[in-house]
Coordinates of C-alpha atoms in Angstrom, one line a residue:
Chain A
M1 CA 145.8 111.5 255.2
F2 CA 144.2 115.0 255.3
F3 CA 145.0 115.5 251.7
E4 CA 142.9 112.5 250.9
S5 CA 139.8 114.6 251.7
I6 CA 140.9 117.4 249.4
K7 CA 141.5 114.8 246.6
I8 CA 138.0 113.5 247.2
M9 CA 136.6 117.1 247.0
F10 CA 138.3 117.7 243.6
L11 CA 137.2 114.3 242.3
G12 CA 133.6 114.8 243.5
M13 CA 133.1 118.4 242.3
G14 CA 134.8 117.4 239.0
T15 CA 132.4 114.5 238.5
V16 CA 129.4 116.6 239.4
F17 CA 130.3 119.3 236.9
L18 CA 131.4 116.9 234.2
F19 CA 128.1 115.1 234.5
L20 CA 125.9 118.2 234.6
T21 CA 127.8 119.9 231.8
T22 CA 127.4 116.8 229.6
M23 CA 123.7 116.8 230.7
V24 CA 123.2 120.4 229.7
Y25 CA 124.7 119.8 226.2
M26 CA 122.9 116.5 225.7
T27 CA 119.6 118.2 226.7
K28 CA 120.1 121.1 224.3
I29 CA 120.8 118.6 221.5
M30 CA 117.8 116.6 222.4
S31 CA 115.6 119.6 222.5
K32 CA 116.8 120.9 219.1
L33 CA 116.2 117.5 217.5
I34 CA 112.8 117.2 219.0
L35 CA 111.7 120.7 218.0
R36 CA 113.0 120.1 214.5
Y37 CA 111.6 116.6 213.7
F38 CA 108.7 116.3 216.2
P39 CA 107.3 119.8 216.6
E40 CA 104.2 119.9 218.7
A41 CA 101.1 120.9 216.7
S42 CA 100.9 124.5 217.8
K43 CA 97.5 126.1 217.7
T44 CA 97.4 128.6 214.8
P45 CA 94.9 131.5 215.1
A46 CA 92.8 130.0 212.2
S47 CA 92.5 126.6 213.8
A48 CA 91.8 128.3 217.1
S49 CA 88.9 130.3 215.7
Q50 CA 87.5 127.1 214.2
S51 CA 87.8 125.2 217.4
I52 CA 86.3 128.0 219.5
A53 CA 83.4 128.7 217.3
P54 CA 81.4 125.5 217.9
T55 CA 82.0 125.7 221.7
Q56 CA 80.7 129.3 221.6
K57 CA 77.6 128.1 219.8
I58 CA 77.1 125.4 222.4
N59 CA 77.5 128.0 225.1
E60 CA 74.9 130.3 223.5
N61 CA 72.5 127.4 223.2
A62 CA 73.0 126.4 226.8
K63 CA 72.4 130.0 227.9
I64 CA 69.2 130.2 225.9
A65 CA 68.0 126.9 227.3
A66 CA 68.7 128.1 230.9
I67 CA 66.8 131.3 230.3
L68 CA 63.8 129.5 228.9
A69 CA 63.8 127.0 231.7
A70 CA 63.9 129.8 234.3
L71 CA 61.0 131.6 232.5
Q72 CA 58.9 128.4 232.4
H73 CA 59.5 127.8 236.1
H74 CA 58.6 131.4 236.9
H75 CA 55.4 131.1 234.9
A76 CA 54.5 127.9 236.6
L77 CA 54.9 129.5 240.0
E78 CA 52.8 132.5 238.9
Q79 CA 50.0 130.1 237.8
E80 CA 50.1 128.3 241.1
G81 CA 49.7 131.7 242.8
K82 CA 52.8 131.4 244.8
I83 CA 54.2 134.7 243.6
Chain B
M1 CA 89.7 111.8 305.0
K2 CA 93.0 111.1 303.4
K3 CA 94.3 109.4 306.6
V4 CA 91.2 107.1 306.7
L5 CA 91.6 106.1 303.1
F6 CA 95.3 105.4 303.6
S7 CA 94.6 103.2 306.6
L8 CA 91.9 101.3 304.8
L9 CA 94.3 100.7 301.9
L10 CA 97.0 99.5 304.3
M11 CA 94.6 97.1 306.0
F12 CA 93.5 95.8 302.6
T13 CA 97.1 95.2 301.6
I14 CA 97.9 93.4 304.9
S15 CA 94.9 91.2 304.6
L16 CA 95.6 90.3 301.0
S17 CA 99.2 89.4 301.8
S18 CA 98.2 87.2 304.7
M19 CA 95.6 85.5 302.4
A20 CA 98.2 85.1 299.7
S21 CA 100.6 83.4 302.2
D22 CA 97.8 81.0 303.4
T23 CA 96.8 80.0 299.9
S24 CA 100.3 79.9 298.5
A25 CA 101.0 76.6 300.3
D26 CA 97.8 75.0 298.9
T27 CA 98.7 76.1 295.4
A28 CA 102.2 74.8 295.8
V29 CA 100.9 71.4 296.8
Q30 CA 98.5 71.5 293.8
I31 CA 101.3 72.3 291.4
T32 CA 103.5 69.5 292.7
T33 CA 100.8 66.9 292.5
D34 CA 100.1 68.0 288.9
T35 CA 103.7 67.7 288.0
T36 CA 103.9 64.2 289.5
V37 CA 100.9 63.2 287.5
S38 CA 102.4 64.5 284.3
A39 CA 105.7 62.7 285.0
E40 CA 103.9 59.4 285.5
A41 CA 101.9 59.8 282.3
P42 CA 103.3 57.4 279.7
H43 CA 101.9 59.3 276.6
K44 CA 103.1 62.7 275.5
S45 CA 100.9 65.4 276.8
T46 CA 100.6 69.1 275.7
Y47 CA 100.6 70.0 279.3
R48 CA 103.4 72.5 280.2
E49 CA 105.1 72.5 283.5
E50 CA 104.1 75.4 285.7
T51 CA 107.0 77.8 285.9
Y52 CA 105.3 80.5 287.9
Q53 CA 106.5 80.6 291.5
P54 CA 103.9 81.7 294.0
M55 CA 104.9 84.6 296.2
D56 CA 103.7 87.0 298.9
F57 CA 101.6 89.9 297.8
K58 CA 104.4 92.1 299.1
D59 CA 107.0 90.4 297.0
M60 CA 104.7 90.6 294.1
M61 CA 104.4 94.3 294.5
I62 CA 108.2 94.7 294.9
N63 CA 108.9 92.6 291.8
F64 CA 106.3 94.6 289.9
Y65 CA 108.0 97.8 291.0
H66 CA 111.3 96.5 289.6
T67 CA 109.7 96.2 286.2
T68 CA 108.5 99.8 286.1
G69 CA 110.1 102.6 284.1
I70 CA 110.4 104.7 287.3
N71 CA 112.8 102.1 288.8
A72 CA 114.7 101.7 285.5
L73 CA 115.2 105.5 285.2
I74 CA 116.3 105.8 288.8
H75 CA 118.4 102.7 289.3
P76 CA 120.7 101.9 286.4
K77 CA 121.5 98.2 286.1
E78 CA 124.6 96.3 285.0
G79 CA 124.2 94.2 281.9
V80 CA 121.6 96.4 280.1
V81 CA 122.5 96.4 276.5
T82 CA 121.9 99.0 273.7
S83 CA 120.0 98.1 270.5
Q84 CA 123.4 97.1 269.0
G85 CA 124.0 94.7 271.9
K86 CA 126.7 96.8 273.6
P87 CA 126.7 97.5 277.3
M88 CA 124.9 100.7 278.2
S89 CA 126.4 103.2 280.6
A90 CA 124.6 104.3 283.7
F91 CA 124.2 107.9 282.4
H92 CA 122.6 106.7 279.1
Q93 CA 120.2 104.5 281.1
T94 CA 119.0 107.3 283.5
W95 CA 119.6 111.0 282.8
G96 CA 120.4 110.3 279.1
R97 CA 116.9 109.0 278.6
V98 CA 115.3 111.9 280.4
I99 CA 117.3 114.4 278.3
M100 CA 116.3 112.5 275.1
F101 CA 112.6 112.8 276.2
G102 CA 113.3 116.5 276.4
V103 CA 114.9 116.5 272.9
T104 CA 112.0 114.6 271.4
F105 CA 109.5 117.1 273.0
L106 CA 111.6 119.9 271.5
L107 CA 111.2 118.2 268.1
F108 CA 107.5 117.9 268.7
Y109 CA 107.3 121.6 269.4
L110 CA 109.3 122.5 266.3
A111 CA 107.2 120.2 264.1
I112 CA 103.8 121.2 265.4
A113 CA 104.1 124.8 266.6
K114 CA 106.7 126.0 264.2
G115 CA 105.8 123.8 261.2
F116 CA 109.4 122.5 260.7
E117 CA 109.1 119.7 258.1
P118 CA 106.4 118.0 260.3
L119 CA 105.9 115.1 257.8
L120 CA 109.3 113.8 258.8
L121 CA 110.3 115.4 262.0
L122 CA 107.1 114.2 263.8
P123 CA 107.6 110.5 263.0
I124 CA 111.3 110.8 263.8
A125 CA 110.6 112.5 267.1
F126 CA 108.0 109.9 268.1
G127 CA 110.4 107.2 267.1
G128 CA 112.9 108.8 269.3
L129 CA 110.4 108.8 272.2
L130 CA 109.8 105.0 271.7
A131 CA 113.5 104.2 271.3
N132 CA 114.2 105.7 274.7
V133 CA 111.6 103.7 276.6
P134 CA 113.5 101.6 279.2
I135 CA 113.0 97.8 279.5
A136 CA 110.7 97.4 276.5
N137 CA 113.7 97.5 274.1
I138 CA 111.5 98.8 271.2
A139 CA 114.6 99.8 269.1
G140 CA 116.1 96.3 269.6
P141 CA 116.1 93.7 266.8
H142 CA 112.7 92.3 267.9
G143 CA 111.1 95.6 268.8
L144 CA 108.8 97.6 266.5
L145 CA 111.4 100.2 265.6
G146 CA 114.1 97.6 265.2
I147 CA 112.0 95.5 262.8
I148 CA 111.1 98.7 260.8
Y149 CA 114.8 99.7 260.7
N150 CA 116.0 96.3 259.5
M151 CA 113.1 96.0 257.0
G152 CA 113.8 99.2 255.0
I153 CA 116.5 101.4 256.3
A154 CA 119.4 99.0 256.9
N155 CA 119.0 97.7 253.4
E156 CA 118.5 101.3 252.0
L157 CA 115.1 100.6 250.5
F158 CA 113.0 103.4 252.0
P159 CA 115.1 106.3 250.8
L160 CA 114.8 104.9 247.3
L161 CA 111.0 104.6 247.5
I162 CA 110.9 108.2 248.7
F163 CA 113.0 109.1 245.7
M164 CA 110.5 107.4 243.4
G165 CA 107.7 109.6 244.9
V166 CA 109.9 112.7 244.6
G167 CA 110.6 111.9 240.9
A168 CA 106.8 111.5 240.3
M169 CA 106.3 114.9 241.8
T170 CA 109.1 116.7 239.9
D171 CA 108.5 118.8 236.8
F172 CA 111.7 119.1 234.7
G173 CA 110.0 121.7 232.4
P174 CA 111.9 124.8 233.8
L175 CA 115.3 122.9 233.6
L176 CA 114.6 121.8 230.0
A177 CA 113.6 125.3 229.0
N178 CA 116.9 126.7 230.4
P179 CA 119.4 123.9 230.8
R180 CA 122.3 126.2 231.7
T181 CA 120.8 126.6 235.2
A182 CA 121.7 123.0 235.9
L183 CA 125.3 124.2 236.6
L184 CA 124.0 126.2 239.6
G185 CA 122.7 122.9 241.0
G186 CA 126.2 121.5 240.5
A187 CA 127.9 124.4 242.3
A188 CA 125.8 124.1 245.3
Q189 CA 127.2 120.6 245.8
F190 CA 130.4 122.3 246.9
G191 CA 128.6 122.5 250.3
I192 CA 129.0 118.7 250.5
F193 CA 132.6 118.4 249.5
G194 CA 133.8 121.5 251.3
T195 CA 132.3 120.2 254.5
L196 CA 133.9 116.8 253.9
V197 CA 137.3 118.6 254.1
G198 CA 136.2 120.7 257.1
A199 CA 134.9 117.7 259.1
Y200 CA 138.0 115.7 258.4
A201 CA 140.3 118.6 259.3
L202 CA 138.4 118.9 262.5
S203 CA 139.1 115.3 263.5
Q204 CA 142.7 115.5 262.3
F205 CA 143.7 118.8 264.0
T206 CA 141.5 118.9 267.1
P207 CA 141.6 116.5 270.1
W208 CA 137.8 116.4 270.6
F209 CA 136.6 114.8 267.5
D210 CA 137.6 111.6 265.8
F211 CA 135.7 111.2 262.6
T212 CA 136.8 108.7 260.0
L213 CA 136.8 109.7 256.3
Q214 CA 133.6 107.7 255.8
Q215 CA 131.9 109.5 258.8
S216 CA 133.0 112.9 257.5
A217 CA 131.5 112.0 254.1
A218 CA 128.2 111.0 255.7
I219 CA 128.1 114.2 257.7
S220 CA 128.9 116.4 254.7
I221 CA 126.0 115.0 252.6
I222 CA 123.8 117.2 254.9
G223 CA 125.0 120.1 252.6
G224 CA 123.1 118.5 249.8
A225 CA 119.9 119.5 251.5
D226 CA 118.3 116.2 250.4
G227 CA 116.8 114.1 253.2
P228 CA 116.5 110.7 251.5
T229 CA 120.1 111.0 250.1
S230 CA 121.4 111.9 253.5
I231 CA 119.7 108.8 255.0
F232 CA 120.9 106.6 252.1
I233 CA 124.5 107.6 252.5
A234 CA 124.6 107.7 256.3
T235 CA 123.1 104.2 256.4
S236 CA 125.8 102.8 254.2
L237 CA 128.8 104.8 255.4
A238 CA 128.1 105.6 259.1
P239 CA 125.0 104.0 260.5
E240 CA 126.0 105.0 264.0
L241 CA 125.5 108.7 263.1
L242 CA 122.2 108.2 261.2
G243 CA 120.0 109.7 263.9
A244 CA 121.9 113.0 264.3
I245 CA 122.5 113.3 260.5
A246 CA 118.8 112.8 259.7
V247 CA 117.7 115.3 262.4
A248 CA 120.2 117.9 261.3
S249 CA 119.3 117.4 257.6
Y250 CA 115.6 117.8 258.1
S251 CA 115.9 120.6 260.6
Y252 CA 118.1 122.7 258.3
M253 CA 115.9 121.9 255.3
A254 CA 113.0 123.4 257.4
L255 CA 115.3 126.4 258.2
V256 CA 116.0 127.2 254.5
P257 CA 113.9 130.4 254.6
I258 CA 115.9 131.6 257.7
I259 CA 119.4 130.4 256.7
Q260 CA 119.6 131.3 253.1
P261 CA 118.4 135.0 252.7
P262 CA 121.2 136.7 254.7
I263 CA 123.8 134.8 252.7
M264 CA 122.1 135.6 249.4
R265 CA 121.8 139.3 250.2
A266 CA 125.4 139.5 251.5
L267 CA 126.7 138.2 248.2
T268 CA 124.6 140.2 245.7
T269 CA 124.1 143.8 244.9
P270 CA 120.6 145.4 244.5
E271 CA 121.2 145.7 240.7
E272 CA 122.0 142.0 240.5
R273 CA 118.9 141.1 242.5
K274 CA 116.7 143.1 240.0
I275 CA 118.0 141.2 237.0
R276 CA 115.0 140.0 234.9
M277 CA 115.2 136.7 233.1
R278 CA 113.6 135.8 229.8
T279 CA 110.3 134.1 230.0
L280 CA 110.8 130.3 229.7
R281 CA 109.8 128.7 226.5
H282 CA 107.1 126.0 226.2
V283 CA 108.6 122.5 226.7
S284 CA 107.1 119.8 224.6
R285 CA 105.8 116.5 226.1
L286 CA 108.3 114.4 224.2
E287 CA 111.2 116.4 225.7
K288 CA 109.9 115.8 229.2
L289 CA 109.4 112.1 228.4
L290 CA 112.9 111.6 227.1
F291 CA 114.8 113.6 229.7
P292 CA 114.6 111.0 232.6
L293 CA 115.9 108.4 230.1
L294 CA 118.7 110.7 229.0
V295 CA 119.8 111.3 232.6
F296 CA 119.6 107.6 233.4
S297 CA 121.6 106.6 230.3
M298 CA 124.3 109.0 231.4
I299 CA 124.3 107.5 234.9
I300 CA 124.7 104.0 233.4
L301 CA 127.8 105.2 231.4
L302 CA 129.5 107.5 234.0
L303 CA 128.5 106.6 237.5
P304 CA 126.6 103.3 237.9
D305 CA 127.0 103.6 241.7
A306 CA 124.4 106.5 241.7
A307 CA 122.0 104.3 239.6
P308 CA 119.8 103.2 242.6
L309 CA 119.1 106.9 243.5
V310 CA 118.8 108.4 240.1
G311 CA 117.1 105.2 238.7
A312 CA 114.3 105.5 241.3
F313 CA 114.0 109.2 240.6
A314 CA 113.9 108.7 236.8
L315 CA 111.4 105.9 237.2
G316 CA 109.0 108.1 239.2
N317 CA 109.4 110.9 236.7
Y318 CA 109.0 108.7 233.7
F319 CA 105.8 107.2 235.0
K320 CA 104.4 110.7 235.5
E321 CA 105.4 112.1 232.1
S322 CA 104.3 109.0 230.2
G323 CA 100.7 110.0 231.0
V324 CA 99.5 106.4 230.5
V325 CA 99.9 105.2 234.1
D326 CA 98.3 108.0 236.0
R327 CA 97.1 105.6 238.7
L328 CA 100.6 104.4 239.4
S329 CA 102.2 107.8 239.4
D330 CA 99.4 109.0 241.6
T331 CA 100.1 106.2 244.1
M332 CA 103.8 107.1 244.1
Q333 CA 103.0 110.8 244.7
H334 CA 100.6 110.2 247.5
A335 CA 99.9 106.8 249.1
L336 CA 103.3 105.2 248.6
I337 CA 105.4 108.2 249.7
N338 CA 103.1 108.7 252.7
I339 CA 103.4 105.1 253.9
V340 CA 107.2 105.1 253.4
T341 CA 107.5 108.4 255.2
I342 CA 105.9 107.0 258.3
F343 CA 108.2 104.0 258.3
L344 CA 111.3 106.0 257.4
G345 CA 110.6 108.5 260.2
L346 CA 110.1 105.8 262.8
G347 CA 113.1 103.8 261.6
V348 CA 115.3 106.9 261.8
G349 CA 113.8 107.8 265.1
S350 CA 115.1 104.4 266.5
K351 CA 118.6 106.0 266.2
L352 CA 117.7 108.7 268.6
A353 CA 118.3 106.4 271.5
S354 CA 120.3 108.2 274.2
D355 CA 123.4 106.0 273.8
Q356 CA 123.7 107.0 270.1
F357 CA 122.5 110.6 270.2
L358 CA 124.0 112.0 273.4
V359 CA 127.6 112.0 272.2
I360 CA 129.8 115.0 271.5
D361 CA 129.8 114.0 267.8
T362 CA 126.1 115.1 267.6
L363 CA 127.1 118.6 268.4
A364 CA 129.7 118.6 265.7
I365 CA 127.2 117.2 263.2
L366 CA 124.7 120.0 263.9
V367 CA 127.4 122.7 263.5
L368 CA 129.0 121.1 260.4
G369 CA 125.6 120.6 258.8
L370 CA 124.8 124.2 259.2
V371 CA 128.2 125.1 257.6
A372 CA 127.5 122.7 254.8
F373 CA 124.2 124.3 254.1
S374 CA 125.6 127.8 254.1
V375 CA 128.6 127.0 251.9
G376 CA 126.2 125.3 249.4
T377 CA 124.0 128.3 249.3
A378 CA 127.0 130.7 248.8
A379 CA 128.5 128.5 246.1
G380 CA 125.3 128.5 244.1
V381 CA 125.0 132.3 244.2
L382 CA 128.7 132.8 243.3
M383 CA 128.4 130.4 240.4
A384 CA 125.6 132.5 238.9
K385 CA 127.8 135.6 239.2
V386 CA 130.7 133.8 237.5
M387 CA 128.4 132.6 234.7
N388 CA 127.2 136.2 234.2
M389 CA 130.8 137.2 233.4
F390 CA 130.9 134.8 230.5
S391 CA 127.5 135.2 229.0
D392 CA 125.3 137.9 227.5
E393 CA 122.1 136.4 228.8
K394 CA 122.2 137.3 232.5
I395 CA 121.1 135.0 235.3
N396 CA 119.7 136.5 238.5
P397 CA 122.2 135.3 241.1
L398 CA 119.3 134.8 243.6
I399 CA 118.3 131.6 241.8
G400 CA 121.8 130.2 242.5
S401 CA 120.8 129.5 246.1
A402 CA 118.1 127.1 244.9
G403 CA 120.9 124.8 243.7
V404 CA 120.7 123.1 247.2
S405 CA 118.1 120.4 246.7
A406 CA 115.4 121.4 249.2
V407 CA 112.6 121.3 246.6
P408 CA 110.6 123.5 246.3
M409 CA 111.4 125.5 249.4
A410 CA 114.7 126.8 248.1
A411 CA 113.1 128.0 244.9
R412 CA 110.4 129.8 246.9
V413 CA 113.0 131.6 248.9
S414 CA 114.8 132.8 245.7
H415 CA 111.5 134.1 244.4
K416 CA 110.6 135.8 247.7
E417 CA 114.0 137.5 247.9
G418 CA 113.7 138.7 244.3
T419 CA 110.3 140.3 244.9
K420 CA 111.7 142.3 247.8
D421 CA 113.7 144.4 245.4
D422 CA 111.3 144.2 242.5
P423 CA 107.8 143.0 243.3
T424 CA 107.0 142.3 239.6
N425 CA 110.1 140.0 239.1
M426 CA 108.8 136.5 238.8
L427 CA 111.8 134.1 239.7
L428 CA 109.9 131.0 240.9
M429 CA 109.9 129.0 237.7
H430 CA 113.5 130.1 236.9
A431 CA 114.6 128.9 240.3
M432 CA 112.9 125.5 239.8
G433 CA 115.6 124.7 237.2
P434 CA 118.6 124.7 239.5
N435 CA 116.4 123.3 242.3
V436 CA 115.7 120.0 240.5
A437 CA 119.2 120.0 239.1
G438 CA 120.4 120.1 242.7
V439 CA 118.5 116.8 243.4
I440 CA 120.4 115.2 240.5
G441 CA 123.7 116.9 241.6
S442 CA 123.4 115.6 245.2
A443 CA 122.6 112.1 243.9
I444 CA 125.8 112.3 241.8
A445 CA 127.8 113.4 244.8
A446 CA 126.3 110.5 246.8
G447 CA 127.3 108.2 243.9
V448 CA 130.9 109.4 244.0
M449 CA 131.1 108.7 247.7
I450 CA 129.6 105.2 247.4
A451 CA 132.0 104.5 244.5
L452 CA 135.0 105.6 246.7
F453 CA 134.0 104.0 250.0
K454 CA 132.5 100.7 248.7

């Protein structure tokens, strides 16, 4: 009866390794197929510069607007004689 | 002052008891007249017959004392049954309960002061406290804990719901980037099957223990370092050991940072610990989306008995990776898993009743669980060394120990041990691969056991 537990150990470890080995190979095949036929659109440097440029412009505009608003506020305070 | 108060109280009690004896006769008459009226009444009345028997105030006090916990803990009674309906020994009714109160307070201390897996140990400990309350029978079939246990643990529902939440929290990216590391998660399952042999040998060759093969299997699953899987298997193979198995499982999971490092360092050289691994590639969204389906398809073909566990896990992960049901995946990751954790903890706590926990088997379970954990850790590290013999691309053996499931604690331990020898060596993401593979591995091991012992 004790050997029953050893048999279970071999069967169990065998199943775990069989499953995981199959999983490893299937995963590798799946990844290869996906990278070949459905590659994710990677960002090239050219497209990156195009996509960054407008946001940079927006940032610049936002900065200018903020500076102008601060100046106006400062002037208004000066006129009220608070500073 | 105290004497005066005591004498006043005594006078008050005597006067009350005399009043009670005077009025008791009147009330008795009242009751009898009422019953005669109801007996003469031809139509059906909703009036219930009075069952309360009037008594002296002294008798009332004595009867009330007999219903207190103090009396129940001092004077064991014949005919008290456990939550399974078996007669309860005098020791388990008295000192056993007191010892279990101590055990639950120890668990409180570990959970709150030491931070040992508080999310589960605290509900389990409080459940244990409730389960040992005398007279109230909270762990019985009609008590709060009994109802919770029958609602979701006896039918194995709660562990599966937890698995759903764990699946929704898991990122298979590191495993997909380096699939080979999944084998480390497989090797760590040797902790389970090695302990199965050990536990069964113990019961075959020593006079003190007498575990059946099913019980040995349920104990050995602790080596998988996977709480929900342990509870799932213990419920189906050896429900009588559930309390001890769950406590051992979660306690050792919390002790991963203490148990694993000495074993890892003993089995590796400083050069091996400094091995740097290649940066993981970027994994596309489609790969992550198809992976749970791939695993589940394989389960369908190879081991349908593991389908409940792996299916729930794959479901949670698929919802997360689909990206279109964020609300549902968010619920699984937070609200659902939290609610189920409360119930699971309390339900498991019901098995901490003194009659089930204070047996010599519990001691064996705690020792065997520790052995299972250590063997699993060692097997993972050694597997990495074996793989390095046959491959040019070296694996740092420290990530092998993460093959035990305890996610993400085991991966953090691997990373921490690696930085001790080389502070710039980033092993965390590499260790996450075997770590999540360990969850799949222990689910497969559980499936094998279910298939064999069905």
